[in-house]
Short mmCIF file of the C-alpha atoms (twelve columns), coordinates in Angstrom:
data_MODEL
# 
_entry.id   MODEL 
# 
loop_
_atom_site.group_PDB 
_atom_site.id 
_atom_site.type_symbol 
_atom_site.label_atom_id 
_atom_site.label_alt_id 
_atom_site.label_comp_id 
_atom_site.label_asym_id 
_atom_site.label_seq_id 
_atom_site.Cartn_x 
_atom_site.Cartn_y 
_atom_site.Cartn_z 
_atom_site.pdbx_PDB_model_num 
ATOM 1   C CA . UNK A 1   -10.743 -1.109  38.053 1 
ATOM 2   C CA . UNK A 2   -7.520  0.235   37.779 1 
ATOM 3   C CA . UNK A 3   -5.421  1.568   34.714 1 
ATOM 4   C CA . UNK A 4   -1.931  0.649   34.019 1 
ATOM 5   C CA . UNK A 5   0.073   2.195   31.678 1 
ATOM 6   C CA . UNK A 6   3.930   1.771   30.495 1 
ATOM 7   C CA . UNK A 7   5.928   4.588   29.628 1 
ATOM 8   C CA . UNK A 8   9.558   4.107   27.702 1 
ATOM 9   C CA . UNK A 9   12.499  6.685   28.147 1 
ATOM 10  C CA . UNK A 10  14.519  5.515   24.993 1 
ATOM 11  C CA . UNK A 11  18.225  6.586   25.414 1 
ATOM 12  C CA . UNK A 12  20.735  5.832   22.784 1 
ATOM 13  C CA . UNK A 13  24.443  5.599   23.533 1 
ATOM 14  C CA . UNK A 14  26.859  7.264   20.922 1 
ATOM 15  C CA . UNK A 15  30.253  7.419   22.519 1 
ATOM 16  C CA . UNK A 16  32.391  5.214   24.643 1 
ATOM 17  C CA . UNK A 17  32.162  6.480   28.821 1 
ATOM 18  C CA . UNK A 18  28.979  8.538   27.656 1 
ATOM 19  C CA . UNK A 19  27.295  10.231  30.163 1 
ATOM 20  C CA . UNK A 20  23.003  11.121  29.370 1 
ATOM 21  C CA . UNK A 21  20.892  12.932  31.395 1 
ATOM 22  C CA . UNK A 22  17.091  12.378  31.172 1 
ATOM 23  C CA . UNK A 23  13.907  13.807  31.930 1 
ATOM 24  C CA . UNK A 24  10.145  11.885  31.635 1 
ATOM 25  C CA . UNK A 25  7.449   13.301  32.284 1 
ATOM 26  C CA . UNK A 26  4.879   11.008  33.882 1 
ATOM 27  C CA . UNK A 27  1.308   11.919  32.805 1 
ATOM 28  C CA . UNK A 28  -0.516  13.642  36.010 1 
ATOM 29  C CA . UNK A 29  -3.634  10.916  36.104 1 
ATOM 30  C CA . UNK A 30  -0.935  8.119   37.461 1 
ATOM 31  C CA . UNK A 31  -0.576  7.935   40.805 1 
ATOM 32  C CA . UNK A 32  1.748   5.215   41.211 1 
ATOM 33  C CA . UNK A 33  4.994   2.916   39.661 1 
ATOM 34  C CA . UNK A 34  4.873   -0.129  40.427 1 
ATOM 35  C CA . UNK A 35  7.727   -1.449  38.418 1 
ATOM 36  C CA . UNK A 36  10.484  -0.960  35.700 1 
ATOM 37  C CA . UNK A 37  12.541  -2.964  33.738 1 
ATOM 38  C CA . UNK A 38  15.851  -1.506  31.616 1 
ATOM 39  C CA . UNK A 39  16.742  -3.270  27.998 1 
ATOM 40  C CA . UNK A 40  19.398  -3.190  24.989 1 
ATOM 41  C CA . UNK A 41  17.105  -2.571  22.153 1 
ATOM 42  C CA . UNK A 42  20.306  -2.670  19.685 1 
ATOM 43  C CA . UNK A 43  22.157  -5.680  18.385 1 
ATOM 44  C CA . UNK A 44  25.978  -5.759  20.121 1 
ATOM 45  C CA . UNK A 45  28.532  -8.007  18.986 1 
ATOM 46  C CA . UNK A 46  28.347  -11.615 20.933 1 
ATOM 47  C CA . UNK A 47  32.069  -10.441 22.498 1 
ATOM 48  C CA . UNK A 48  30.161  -8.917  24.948 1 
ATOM 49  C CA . UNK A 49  27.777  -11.057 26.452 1 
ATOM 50  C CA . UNK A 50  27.346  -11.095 29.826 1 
ATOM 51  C CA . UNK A 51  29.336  -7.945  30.029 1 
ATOM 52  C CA . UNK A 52  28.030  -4.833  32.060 1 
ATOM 53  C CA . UNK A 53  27.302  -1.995  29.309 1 
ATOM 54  C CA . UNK A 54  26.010  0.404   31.819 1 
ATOM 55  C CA . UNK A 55  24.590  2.055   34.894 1 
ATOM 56  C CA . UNK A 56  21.118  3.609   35.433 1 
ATOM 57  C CA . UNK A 57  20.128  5.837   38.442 1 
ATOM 58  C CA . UNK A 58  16.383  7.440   38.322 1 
ATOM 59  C CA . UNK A 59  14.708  9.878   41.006 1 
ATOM 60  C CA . UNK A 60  11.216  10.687  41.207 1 
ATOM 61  C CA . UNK A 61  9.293   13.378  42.871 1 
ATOM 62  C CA . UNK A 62  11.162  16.537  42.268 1 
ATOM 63  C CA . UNK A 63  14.276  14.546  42.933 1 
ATOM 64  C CA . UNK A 64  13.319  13.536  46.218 1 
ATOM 65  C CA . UNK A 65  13.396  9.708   46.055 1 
ATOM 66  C CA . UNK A 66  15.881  7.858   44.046 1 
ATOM 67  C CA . UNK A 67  14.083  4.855   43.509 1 
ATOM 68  C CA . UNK A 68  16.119  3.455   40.867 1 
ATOM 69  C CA . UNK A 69  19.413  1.998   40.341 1 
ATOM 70  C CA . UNK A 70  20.658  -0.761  37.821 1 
ATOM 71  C CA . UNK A 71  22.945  -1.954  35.545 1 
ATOM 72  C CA . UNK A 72  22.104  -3.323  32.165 1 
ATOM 73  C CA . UNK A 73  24.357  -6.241  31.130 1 
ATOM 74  C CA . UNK A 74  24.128  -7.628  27.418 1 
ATOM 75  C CA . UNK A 75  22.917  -11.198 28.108 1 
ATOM 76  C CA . UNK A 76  20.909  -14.035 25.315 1 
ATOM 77  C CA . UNK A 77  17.890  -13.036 24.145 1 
ATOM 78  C CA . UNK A 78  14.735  -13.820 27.057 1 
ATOM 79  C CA . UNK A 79  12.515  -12.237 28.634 1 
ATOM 80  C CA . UNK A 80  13.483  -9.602  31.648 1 
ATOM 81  C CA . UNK A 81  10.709  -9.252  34.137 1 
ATOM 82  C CA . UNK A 82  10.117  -6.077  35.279 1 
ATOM 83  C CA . UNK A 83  11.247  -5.479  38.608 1 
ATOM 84  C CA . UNK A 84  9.231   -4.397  42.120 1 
ATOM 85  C CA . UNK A 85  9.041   -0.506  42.623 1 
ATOM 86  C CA . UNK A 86  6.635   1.484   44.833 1 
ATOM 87  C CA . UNK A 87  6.627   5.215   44.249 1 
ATOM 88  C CA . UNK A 88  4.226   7.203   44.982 1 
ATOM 89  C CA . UNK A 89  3.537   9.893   42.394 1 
ATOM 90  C CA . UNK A 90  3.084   13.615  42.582 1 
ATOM 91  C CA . UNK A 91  0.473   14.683  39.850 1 
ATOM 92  C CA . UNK A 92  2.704   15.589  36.573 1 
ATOM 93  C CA . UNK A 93  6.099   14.419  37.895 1 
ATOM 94  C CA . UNK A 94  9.181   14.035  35.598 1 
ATOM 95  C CA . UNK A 95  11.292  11.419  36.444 1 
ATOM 96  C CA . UNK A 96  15.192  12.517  36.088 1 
ATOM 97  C CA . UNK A 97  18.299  10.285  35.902 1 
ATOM 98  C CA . UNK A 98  21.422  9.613   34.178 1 
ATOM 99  C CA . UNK A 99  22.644  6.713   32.029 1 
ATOM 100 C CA . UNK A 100 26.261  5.972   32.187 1 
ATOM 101 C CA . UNK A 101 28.145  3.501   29.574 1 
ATOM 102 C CA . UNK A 102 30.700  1.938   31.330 1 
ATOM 103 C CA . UNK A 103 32.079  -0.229  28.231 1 
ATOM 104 C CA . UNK A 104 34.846  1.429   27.628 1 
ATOM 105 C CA . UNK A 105 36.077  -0.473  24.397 1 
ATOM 106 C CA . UNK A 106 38.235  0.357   21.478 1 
ATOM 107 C CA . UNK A 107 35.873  -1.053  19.161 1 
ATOM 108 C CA . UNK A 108 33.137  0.969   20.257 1 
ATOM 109 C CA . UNK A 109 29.454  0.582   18.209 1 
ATOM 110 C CA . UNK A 110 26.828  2.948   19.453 1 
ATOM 111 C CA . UNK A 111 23.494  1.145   20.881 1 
ATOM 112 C CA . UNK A 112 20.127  1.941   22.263 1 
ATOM 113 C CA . UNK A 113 18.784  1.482   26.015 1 
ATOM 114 C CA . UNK A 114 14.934  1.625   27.121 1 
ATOM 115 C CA . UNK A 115 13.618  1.955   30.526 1 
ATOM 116 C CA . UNK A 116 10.564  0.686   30.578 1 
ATOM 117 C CA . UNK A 117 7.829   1.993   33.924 1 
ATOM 118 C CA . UNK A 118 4.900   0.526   34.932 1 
ATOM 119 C CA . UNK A 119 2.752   2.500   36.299 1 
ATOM 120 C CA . UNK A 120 -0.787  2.788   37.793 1 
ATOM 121 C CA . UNK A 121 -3.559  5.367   38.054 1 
ATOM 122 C CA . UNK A 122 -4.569  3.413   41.665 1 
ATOM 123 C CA . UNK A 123 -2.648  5.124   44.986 1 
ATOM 124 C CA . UNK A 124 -1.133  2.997   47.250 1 
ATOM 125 C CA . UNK A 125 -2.139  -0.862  47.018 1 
ATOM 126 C CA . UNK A 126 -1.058  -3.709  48.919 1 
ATOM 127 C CA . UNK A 127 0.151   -7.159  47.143 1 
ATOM 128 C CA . UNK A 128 -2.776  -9.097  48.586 1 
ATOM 129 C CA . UNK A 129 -5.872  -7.144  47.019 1 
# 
């Protein structure tokens, strides 16, 4: 039976065109993501619905495989599902990336993002077992 386990890398956006840097560490008993989903945690102002807030990239491995790369628009309230990744995990990895806002608005209010990983302690499965 296998384990699966989410971690969150919570990032929160202060400044209009703000560039973060991140680092996760993924505990060393998973052996395998299997899927990630980014969110707006904060409340935004309804102007900007449907609007791209920002851009994601993530690299796992020592920075060997960039297996991530989104953008997070502000859109109603539902459900995202997460979406299909297969990494295969070094023991104790940190996964590194960079959030940029690409808002760019006068009327800037400062908000939160989370990246959400799915990950398994199972190596390598197929979809049909």
């Amino acid at each position: 039976m296998s384990v699966t386990r989410y971690s969150i890398v919570s990032l929160l956006v202060q400044k209009p065109g703000e560039i973060i840097s991140f680092q996760h560490k993924i505990p060393a008993y998973l052996k395998r993501c299997t899927g990630f989903k980014i969110s707006l945690v904060s409340f935004l102002d309804p102007q900007y619905l449907n609007c791209e807030l920002g851009r994601l990239s993530a690299s796992f491995n020592s920075l060997k495989e960039e297996a991530i790369t989104t953008s997070l628009k502000h859109e109603e309230l539902g459900s995202q599902d997460f979406q299909e990744l297969d990494v295969q995990l070094h023991p104790g990895q940190i996964i590194s990336g960079v959030y940029v806002d690409t808002m760019l608005c006068e009327d800037f209010k400062s908000y939160r993002v989370n990246l959400y990983l799915r990950c398994t302690d199972k190596e390598g499965q197929t979809q049909n077992q």
